[in-house]
CSV table of N, CA and C in Angstrom, one decimal:
chain,number,residue,atom,x,y,z
A,1371,UNK,N,42.9,139.1,119.3
A,1371,UNK,CA,44.1,139.9,119.5
A,1371,UNK,C,44.9,139.3,120.7
A,1372,UNK,N,44.1,138.9,121.8
A,1372,UNK,CA,44.8,138.4,123.1
A,1372,UNK,C,45.6,137.1,122.6
A,1373,UNK,N,44.9,136.3,121.7
A,1373,UNK,CA,45.5,135.1,121.4
A,1373,UNK,C,46.8,135.3,120.6
A,1374,UNK,N,46.8,136.3,119.7
A,1374,UNK,CA,48.0,136.6,119.0
A,1374,UNK,C,49.1,137.1,120.0
A,1375,UNK,N,48.7,138.0,120.8
A,1375,UNK,CA,49.7,138.4,121.9
A,1375,UNK,C,50.2,137.2,122.7
A,1376,UNK,N,49.4,136.4,123.2
A,1376,UNK,CA,50.0,135.2,123.9
A,1376,UNK,C,50.9,134.4,123.1
A,1377,UNK,N,50.4,134.1,121.7
A,1377,UNK,CA,51.3,133.2,120.8
A,1377,UNK,C,52.6,133.9,120.6
A,1378,UNK,N,52.5,135.3,120.4
A,1378,UNK,CA,53.7,136.1,120.2
A,1378,UNK,C,54.7,135.9,121.5
A,1379,UNK,N,54.1,136.1,122.6
A,1379,UNK,CA,54.8,136.0,123.8
A,1379,UNK,C,55.6,134.5,123.9
A,1380,UNK,N,54.6,133.4,123.6
A,1380,UNK,CA,55.1,132.2,123.7
A,1380,UNK,C,56.3,132.0,122.7
A,1381,UNK,N,56.2,132.5,121.5
A,1381,UNK,CA,57.3,132.4,120.5
A,1381,UNK,C,58.5,133.2,121.0
A,1382,UNK,N,58.4,134.3,121.6
A,1382,UNK,CA,59.5,135.0,122.0
A,1382,UNK,C,60.2,134.2,123.1
A,1383,UNK,N,59.5,133.5,124.1
A,1383,UNK,CA,60.1,132.8,125.1
A,1383,UNK,C,60.7,131.5,124.5
A,1384,UNK,N,60.2,130.9,123.6
A,1384,UNK,CA,60.7,129.9,122.9
A,1384,UNK,C,62.2,130.2,122.1
A,1385,UNK,N,62.1,131.4,121.5
A,1385,UNK,CA,63.3,131.8,120.8
A,1385,UNK,C,64.4,132.1,121.8
A,1386,UNK,N,64.0,132.8,123.0
A,1386,UNK,CA,65.0,133.1,124.0
A,1386,UNK,C,65.5,131.8,124.6
A,1387,UNK,N,64.9,130.8,124.8
A,1387,UNK,CA,65.4,129.5,125.3
A,1387,UNK,C,66.4,128.9,124.2
A,1388,UNK,N,65.9,128.9,123.0
A,1388,UNK,CA,66.7,128.3,122.0
A,1388,UNK,C,68.0,129.1,121.9
A,1389,UNK,N,67.9,130.4,122.0
A,1389,UNK,CA,69.1,131.3,121.9
A,1389,UNK,C,70.1,131.0,123.1
A,1390,UNK,N,69.5,130.8,124.3
A,1390,UNK,CA,70.4,130.4,125.4
A,1390,UNK,C,71.1,129.0,125.1
A,1391,UNK,N,70.3,128.1,124.6
A,1391,UNK,CA,70.8,126.8,124.4
A,1391,UNK,C,71.9,126.9,123.4
A,1392,UNK,N,71.8,127.6,122.3
A,1392,UNK,CA,72.8,127.8,121.3
A,1392,UNK,C,74.1,128.4,121.9
A,1393,UNK,N,73.8,129.5,122.7
A,1393,UNK,CA,75.0,130.2,123.4
A,1393,UNK,C,75.7,129.2,124.2
A,1394,UNK,N,75.0,128.4,125.0
A,1394,UNK,CA,75.8,127.3,125.9
A,1394,UNK,C,76.5,126.5,125.0
A,1395,UNK,N,76.0,125.9,123.9
A,1395,UNK,CA,76.7,125.1,123.0
A,1395,UNK,C,78.0,125.7,122.5
A,1396,UNK,N,77.8,127.0,122.1
A,1396,UNK,CA,78.9,127.7,121.5
A,1396,UNK,C,80.1,127.8,122.5
A,1397,UNK,N,79.7,128.2,123.8
A,1397,UNK,CA,80.7,128.3,124.8
A,1397,UNK,C,81.4,127.0,125.0
A,1398,UNK,N,80.7,125.9,125.1
A,1398,UNK,CA,81.3,124.5,125.3
A,1398,UNK,C,82.2,124.3,124.1
A,1399,UNK,N,81.8,124.5,122.9
A,1399,UNK,CA,82.5,124.3,121.7
A,1399,UNK,C,83.9,125.1,121.6
A,1400,UNK,N,83.7,126.3,122.1
A,1400,UNK,CA,84.9,127.3,122.2
A,1400,UNK,C,85.9,126.8,123.3
A,1401,UNK,N,85.3,126.3,124.4
A,1401,UNK,CA,86.2,125.8,125.4
A,1401,UNK,C,86.9,124.5,124.9
A,1402,UNK,N,86.2,123.6,124.2
A,1402,UNK,CA,86.8,122.4,123.7
A,1402,UNK,C,87.9,122.7,122.7
A,1403,UNK,N,87.6,123.8,121.8
A,1403,UNK,CA,88.6,124.1,120.8
A,1403,UNK,C,89.8,124.7,121.5
A,1404,UNK,N,89.7,125.4,122.5
A,1404,UNK,CA,90.9,125.9,123.1
A,1404,UNK,C,91.7,124.8,123.8
A,1405,UNK,N,91.0,123.9,124.5
A,1405,UNK,CA,91.7,122.7,125.0
A,1405,UNK,C,92.5,121.9,124.0
A,1406,UNK,N,91.9,121.7,122.8
A,1406,UNK,CA,92.5,121.0,121.8
A,1406,UNK,C,93.7,121.8,121.2
A,1407,UNK,N,93.7,123.1,121.1
A,1407,UNK,CA,94.7,123.9,120.8
A,1407,UNK,C,95.9,123.6,121.8
A,1408,UNK,N,95.6,123.6,123.1
A,1408,UNK,CA,96.5,123.5,124.1
A,1408,UNK,C,97.3,122.0,124.0
A,1409,UNK,N,96.4,121.0,123.9
A,1409,UNK,CA,97.0,119.7,123.6
A,1409,UNK,C,97.9,119.6,122.5
A,1410,UNK,N,97.5,120.2,121.4
A,1410,UNK,CA,98.4,120.2,120.2
A,1410,UNK,C,99.6,120.9,120.4
A,1411,UNK,N,99.6,122.1,121.1
A,1411,UNK,CA,100.9,122.8,121.5
A,1411,UNK,C,101.7,122.0,122.3
A,1412,UNK,N,101.2,121.3,123.3
A,1412,UNK,CA,102.1,120.5,124.2
A,1412,UNK,C,102.6,119.3,123.3
A,1413,UNK,N,101.8,118.7,122.5
A,1413,UNK,CA,102.3,117.6,121.6
A,1413,UNK,C,103.4,118.1,120.7
A,1414,UNK,N,103.3,119.1,120.1
A,1414,UNK,CA,104.3,119.8,119.2
A,1414,UNK,C,105.5,120.1,119.9
A,1415,UNK,N,105.5,120.6,121.1
A,1415,UNK,CA,106.6,120.8,121.9
A,1415,UNK,C,107.4,119.5,122.2
A,1416,UNK,N,106.6,118.5,122.8
A,1416,UNK,CA,107.3,117.3,123.1
A,1416,UNK,C,107.7,116.6,121.8
A,1417,UNK,N,107.1,116.7,120.7
A,1417,UNK,CA,107.7,116.2,119.4
A,1417,UNK,C,109.0,116.8,119.1
A,1418,UNK,N,109.1,118.2,119.3
A,1418,UNK,CA,110.3,118.9,119.0
A,1418,UNK,C,111.4,118.5,119.9
A,1419,UNK,N,111.0,118.4,121.1
A,1419,UNK,CA,112.1,117.9,122.1
A,1419,UNK,C,112.6,116.5,121.8
A,1420,UNK,N,111.8,115.6,121.5
A,1420,UNK,CA,112.1,114.2,121.1
A,1420,UNK,C,112.9,114.4,119.9
A,1421,UNK,N,112.6,115.1,118.9
A,1421,UNK,CA,113.5,115.2,117.7
A,1421,UNK,C,114.9,115.6,118.0
A,1422,UNK,N,114.9,116.7,118.9
A,1422,UNK,CA,116.2,117.3,119.2
A,1422,UNK,C,117.1,116.3,119.9
A,1423,UNK,N,116.4,115.5,120.9
A,1423,UNK,CA,117.2,114.4,121.7
A,1423,UNK,C,117.6,113.4,120.6
A,1424,UNK,N,116.7,113.1,119.7
A,1424,UNK,CA,117.0,112.0,118.7
A,1424,UNK,C,118.3,112.4,117.9
A,1425,UNK,N,118.2,113.7,117.5
A,1425,UNK,CA,119.4,114.2,116.7
A,1425,UNK,C,120.7,114.2,117.5
A,1426,UNK,N,120.6,114.6,118.7
A,1426,UNK,CA,121.8,114.6,119.6
A,1426,UNK,C,122.4,113.2,119.8
A,1427,UNK,N,121.5,112.3,120.1
A,1427,UNK,CA,121.9,110.9,120.3
A,1427,UNK,C,122.3,110.3,119.0
A,1428,UNK,N,121.9,110.7,117.9
A,1428,UNK,CA,122.3,110.1,116.6
A,1428,UNK,C,123.7,110.6,116.3
A,1429,UNK,N,123.9,111.8,116.6
A,1429,UNK,CA,125.3,112.5,116.5
A,1429,UNK,C,126.4,111.8,117.4
A,1430,UNK,N,125.9,111.7,118.7
A,1430,UNK,CA,126.8,111.0,119.6
A,1430,UNK,C,127.1,109.5,119.2
A,1431,UNK,N,126.1,108.9,118.7
A,1431,UNK,CA,126.2,107.5,118.3
A,1431,UNK,C,127.2,107.4,117.1
A,1432,UNK,N,127.0,108.3,116.2
A,1432,UNK,CA,128.0,108.5,115.0
A,1432,UNK,C,129.4,108.6,115.4
A,1433,UNK,N,129.7,109.5,116.5
A,1433,UNK,CA,130.9,109.7,117.0
A,1433,UNK,C,131.5,108.5,117.7
A,1434,UNK,N,130.7,107.8,118.4
A,1434,UNK,CA,131.0,106.6,119.1
A,1434,UNK,C,131.4,105.5,118.2
A,1435,UNK,N,130.6,105.4,117.0
A,1435,UNK,CA,131.0,104.4,116.2
A,1435,UNK,C,132.3,104.6,115.5
A,1436,UNK,N,132.6,105.9,115.2
A,1436,UNK,CA,133.9,106.3,114.6
A,1436,UNK,C,135.0,105.8,115.7
A,1437,UNK,N,134.8,106.2,117.0
A,1437,UNK,CA,135.8,105.9,117.9
A,1437,UNK,C,136.0,104.4,118.0
A,1438,UNK,N,134.9,103.7,118.1
A,1438,UNK,CA,134.8,102.2,118.1
A,1438,UNK,C,135.7,101.6,116.9
A,1439,UNK,N,135.4,102.2,115.7
A,1439,UNK,CA,136.2,101.8,114.5
A,1439,UNK,C,137.6,101.9,114.6
A,1440,UNK,N,138.0,103.2,115.2
A,1440,UNK,CA,139.4,103.4,115.4
A,1440,UNK,C,140.0,102.5,116.4
A,1441,UNK,N,139.3,102.3,117.6
A,1441,UNK,CA,139.8,101.3,118.5
A,1441,UNK,C,139.9,99.9,118.0
A,1442,UNK,N,139.0,99.4,117.1
A,1442,UNK,CA,139.2,98.1,116.5
A,1442,UNK,C,140.4,98.0,115.8
A,1443,UNK,N,140.8,99.1,115.0
A,1443,UNK,CA,142.0,99.1,114.2
A,1443,UNK,C,143.2,99.1,115.3
A,1444,UNK,N,143.1,99.8,116.4
A,1444,UNK,CA,144.2,99.8,117.4
A,1444,UNK,C,144.4,98.4,118.0
A,1445,UNK,N,143.2,97.7,118.2
A,1445,UNK,CA,143.3,96.5,118.8
A,1445,UNK,C,143.9,95.5,117.9
A,1446,UNK,N,143.5,95.5,116.6
A,1446,UNK,CA,144.2,94.7,115.6
A,1446,UNK,C,145.7,94.9,115.6
A,1447,UNK,N,146.1,96.1,115.7
A,1447,UNK,CA,147.4,96.4,115.6
A,1447,UNK,C,148.2,96.0,116.8
A,1448,UNK,N,147.4,96.1,117.9
A,1448,UNK,CA,148.1,95.7,119.3
A,1448,UNK,C,148.2,94.3,119.3
A,1449,UNK,N,147.5,93.3,118.6
A,1449,UNK,CA,147.8,91.9,118.6
A,1449,UNK,C,149.0,91.6,117.8
A,1450,UNK,N,149.4,92.5,116.7
A,1450,UNK,CA,150.6,92.4,116.1
A,1450,UNK,C,151.8,92.8,116.8
A,1451,UNK,N,151.6,93.8,117.7
A,1451,UNK,CA,152.7,94.2,118.5
A,1451,UNK,C,153.0,93.2,119.7
A,1452,UNK,N,154.1,93.5,120.3
A,1452,UNK,CA,154.3,92.5,121.6
A,1452,UNK,C,153.3,92.7,122.5
A,1453,UNK,N,152.9,91.6,123.3
A,1453,UNK,CA,151.9,91.8,124.4
A,1453,UNK,C,152.4,92.6,125.3
A,1454,UNK,N,151.3,93.4,126.0
A,1454,UNK,CA,151.7,94.2,127.1
A,1454,UNK,C,150.5,95.1,127.4
A,1455,UNK,N,150.6,96.2,128.1
A,1455,UNK,CA,149.5,97.0,128.7
A,1455,UNK,C,148.6,97.6,127.5
A,1456,UNK,N,149.1,98.0,126.4
A,1456,UNK,CA,148.3,98.6,125.4
A,1456,UNK,C,147.0,97.8,125.1
A,1457,UNK,N,147.3,96.5,125.1
A,1457,UNK,CA,146.1,95.6,124.7
A,1457,UNK,C,145.1,95.6,125.8
A,1458,UNK,N,145.5,95.7,126.9
A,1458,UNK,CA,144.4,95.7,128.2
A,1458,UNK,C,143.8,96.9,128.1
A,1459,UNK,N,144.5,98.1,127.9
A,1459,UNK,CA,143.8,99.4,127.8
A,1459,UNK,C,142.8,99.4,126.6
A,1460,UNK,N,143.2,98.8,125.4
A,1460,UNK,CA,142.3,98.9,124.3
A,1460,UNK,C,141.1,98.1,124.6
A,1461,UNK,N,141.3,96.9,125.2
A,1461,UNK,CA,140.1,96.2,125.6
A,1461,UNK,C,139.1,96.8,126.5
A,1462,UNK,N,139.8,97.5,127.5
A,1462,UNK,CA,139.0,98.2,128.4
A,1462,UNK,C,138.2,99.3,127.8
A,1463,UNK,N,138.8,100.1,126.9
A,1463,UNK,CA,138.2,101.0,126.2
A,1463,UNK,C,137.1,100.5,125.2
A,1464,UNK,N,137.3,99.4,124.7
A,1464,UNK,CA,136.3,98.7,123.8
A,1464,UNK,C,135.1,98.5,124.7
A,1465,UNK,N,135.3,97.9,125.8
A,1465,UNK,CA,134.2,97.5,126.7
A,1465,UNK,C,133.4,98.8,127.1
A,1466,UNK,N,134.1,100.0,127.3
A,1466,UNK,CA,133.5,101.1,127.7
A,1466,UNK,C,132.6,101.6,126.6
A,1467,UNK,N,133.1,101.4,125.4
A,1467,UNK,CA,132.3,102.0,124.2
A,1467,UNK,C,131.1,101.1,123.9
A,1468,UNK,N,131.3,99.8,124.1
A,1468,UNK,CA,130.2,98.9,124.0
A,1468,UNK,C,129.1,99.2,124.9
A,1469,UNK,N,129.5,99.6,126.2
A,1469,UNK,CA,128.5,100.0,127.2
A,1469,UNK,C,127.8,101.3,126.8
A,1470,UNK,N,128.6,102.2,126.2
A,1470,UNK,CA,127.9,103.5,125.8
A,1470,UNK,C,127.0,103.2,124.6
A,1471,UNK,N,127.4,102.4,123.7
A,1471,UNK,CA,126.5,102.1,122.7
A,1471,UNK,C,125.2,101.4,123.1
A,1472,UNK,N,125.3,100.5,124.0
A,1472,UNK,CA,124.1,99.9,124.6
A,1472,UNK,C,123.2,100.9,125.3
A,1473,UNK,N,123.8,101.8,126.0
A,1473,UNK,CA,123.1,102.9,126.6
A,1473,UNK,C,122.4,103.8,125.5
A,1474,UNK,N,123.1,104.1,124.5
A,1474,UNK,CA,122.4,104.9,123.5
A,1474,UNK,C,121.3,104.2,122.8
A,1475,UNK,N,121.5,102.9,122.6
A,1475,UNK,CA,120.4,102.1,122.0
A,1475,UNK,C,119.2,102.1,122.9
A,1476,UNK,N,119.4,102.0,124.3
A,1476,UNK,CA,118.3,102.1,125.2
A,1476,UNK,C,117.7,103.5,125.1
A,1477,UNK,N,118.4,104.5,125.0
A,1477,UNK,CA,117.9,105.9,124.9
A,1477,UNK,C,117.0,106.0,123.6
A,1478,UNK,N,117.5,105.4,122.6
A,1478,UNK,CA,116.8,105.5,121.3
A,1478,UNK,C,115.5,104.7,121.3
A,1479,UNK,N,115.4,103.6,122.1
A,1479,UNK,CA,114.2,102.8,122.3
A,1479,UNK,C,113.3,103.7,123.1
A,1480,UNK,N,113.8,104.4,124.1
A,1480,UNK,CA,112.9,105.4,124.9
A,1480,UNK,C,112.3,106.4,124.0
A,1481,UNK,N,113.1,106.9,123.1
A,1481,UNK,CA,112.8,108.0,122.2
A,1481,UNK,C,111.6,107.4,121.2
A,1482,UNK,N,111.9,106.2,120.8
A,1482,UNK,CA,110.8,105.6,119.9
A,1482,UNK,C,109.5,105.5,120.7
A,1483,UNK,N,109.5,105.1,121.9
A,1483,UNK,CA,108.3,105.0,122.8
A,1483,UNK,C,107.7,106.4,122.8
A,1484,UNK,N,108.5,107.5,123.0
A,1484,UNK,CA,107.8,108.8,123.1
A,1484,UNK,C,107.3,109.3,121.8
A,1485,UNK,N,107.9,109.0,120.7
A,1485,UNK,CA,107.6,109.4,119.4
A,1485,UNK,C,106.2,108.6,119.1
A,1486,UNK,N,106.1,107.3,119.5
A,1486,UNK,CA,104.9,106.5,119.3
A,1486,UNK,C,103.8,107.1,120.0
A,1487,UNK,N,104.1,107.5,121.4
A,1487,UNK,CA,103.0,108.1,122.1
A,1487,UNK,C,102.5,109.4,121.5
A,1488,UNK,N,103.4,110.2,121.1
A,1488,UNK,CA,103.0,111.5,120.5
A,1488,UNK,C,102.2,111.3,119.2
A,1489,UNK,N,102.6,110.3,118.5
A,1489,UNK,CA,101.8,110.0,117.2
A,1489,UNK,C,100.4,109.6,117.6
A,1490,UNK,N,100.3,108.8,118.7
A,1490,UNK,CA,99.0,108.3,119.1
A,1490,UNK,C,98.1,109.5,119.7
A,1491,UNK,N,98.7,110.4,120.4
A,1491,UNK,CA,98.0,111.6,120.9
A,1491,UNK,C,97.7,112.5,119.6
A,1492,UNK,N,98.5,112.6,118.7
A,1492,UNK,CA,98.1,113.4,117.5
A,1492,UNK,C,97.0,112.8,116.7
A,1493,UNK,N,97.1,111.5,116.5
A,1493,UNK,CA,96.0,110.9,115.9
A,1493,UNK,C,94.6,110.9,116.6
A,1494,UNK,N,94.7,110.7,117.9
A,1494,UNK,CA,93.4,110.7,118.6
A,1494,UNK,C,92.9,112.1,118.7
A,1495,UNK,N,93.7,113.2,118.7
A,1495,UNK,CA,93.1,114.4,118.7
A,1495,UNK,C,92.7,115.1,117.4
A,1496,UNK,N,93.0,114.4,116.4
A,1496,UNK,CA,92.6,114.6,115.0
A,1496,UNK,C,93.2,116.0,114.4
A,1497,UNK,N,94.5,116.3,114.6
A,1497,UNK,CA,95.2,117.4,114.1
A,1497,UNK,C,95.6,117.3,112.7
A,1498,UNK,N,96.2,118.3,112.2
A,1498,UNK,CA,96.7,118.4,110.7
A,1498,UNK,C,97.8,117.4,110.6
A,1499,UNK,N,98.0,117.1,109.2
A,1499,UNK,CA,99.0,116.2,108.9
A,1499,UNK,C,100.5,116.7,109.2
A,1500,UNK,N,100.7,118.0,109.4
A,1500,UNK,CA,102.0,118.6,109.5
A,1500,UNK,C,102.9,117.9,110.6
A,1501,UNK,N,102.2,117.9,111.8
A,1501,UNK,CA,102.9,117.3,112.9
A,1501,UNK,C,103.1,115.8,112.7
A,1502,UNK,N,102.2,115.1,112.1
A,1502,UNK,CA,102.4,113.6,111.9
A,1502,UNK,C,103.6,113.5,111.0
A,1503,UNK,N,103.7,114.3,110.0
A,1503,UNK,CA,104.8,114.2,109.0
A,1503,UNK,C,106.2,114.4,109.7
A,1504,UNK,N,106.2,115.4,110.7
A,1504,UNK,CA,107.4,115.7,111.4
A,1504,UNK,C,107.8,114.4,112.2
A,1505,UNK,N,106.8,113.9,112.8
A,1505,UNK,CA,107.0,112.7,113.7
A,1505,UNK,C,107.4,111.6,112.8
A,1506,UNK,N,106.8,111.4,111.7
A,1506,UNK,CA,107.2,110.2,110.8
A,1506,UNK,C,108.7,110.5,110.3
A,1507,UNK,N,109.0,111.6,110.1
A,1507,UNK,CA,110.3,112.0,109.6
A,1507,UNK,C,111.3,111.7,110.8
A,1508,UNK,N,111.0,112.0,112.1
A,1508,UNK,CA,111.9,111.7,113.1
A,1508,UNK,C,112.1,110.2,113.4
A,1509,UNK,N,110.9,109.4,113.2
A,1509,UNK,CA,110.9,108.0,113.3
A,1509,UNK,C,111.8,107.4,112.1
A,1510,UNK,N,111.7,108.0,111.0
A,1510,UNK,CA,112.6,107.5,109.9
A,1510,UNK,C,114.1,107.7,110.2
A,1511,UNK,N,114.4,108.9,110.7
A,1511,UNK,CA,115.8,109.2,111.2
A,1511,UNK,C,116.3,108.2,112.2
A,1512,UNK,N,115.3,108.0,113.2
A,1512,UNK,CA,115.7,106.9,114.2
A,1512,UNK,C,115.9,105.5,113.6
A,1513,UNK,N,115.2,105.2,112.7
A,1513,UNK,CA,115.3,103.8,112.1
A,1513,UNK,C,116.6,103.7,111.3
A,1514,UNK,N,117.0,104.8,110.7
A,1514,UNK,CA,118.2,104.8,109.9
A,1514,UNK,C,119.4,104.7,110.9
A,1515,UNK,N,119.4,105.4,112.0
A,1515,UNK,CA,120.5,105.4,113.0
A,1515,UNK,C,120.6,104.0,113.5
A,1516,UNK,N,119.5,103.3,113.8
A,1516,UNK,CA,119.6,102.0,114.5
A,1516,UNK,C,120.2,101.0,113.4
A,1517,UNK,N,120.0,101.2,112.1
A,1517,UNK,CA,120.5,100.4,111.1
A,1517,UNK,C,122.0,100.4,111.1
């Protein structure tokens, strides 16, 4: 009978230790899950911000291209007109627009880098495909704008 009691006590102690070990692992897993949720939330926010910036820059780029096209038309007409100040003004405006276009292209390159970084973070954290699809869509829009 004493042997059974000892064995029963030993088994209870072993079960208690196993239960404590499982509880510790569960807490670690819960903490890791929460951390992954936070990382995903931050990545999604950054992705959304990058998309918004991309759309704003795309819109601005489109407007600048329209203005550039109009100025090219004015410049061609000014060559037909007698020489004077309008030509110099048009050339100055053209240079300003070229500078703005270069600036926008640099901004787009920065956004590409951000999108690439976000894609890498999402891939490394093993999240669902939804966010990756959104980022791929933003990259596609960026590629279309640059064309």
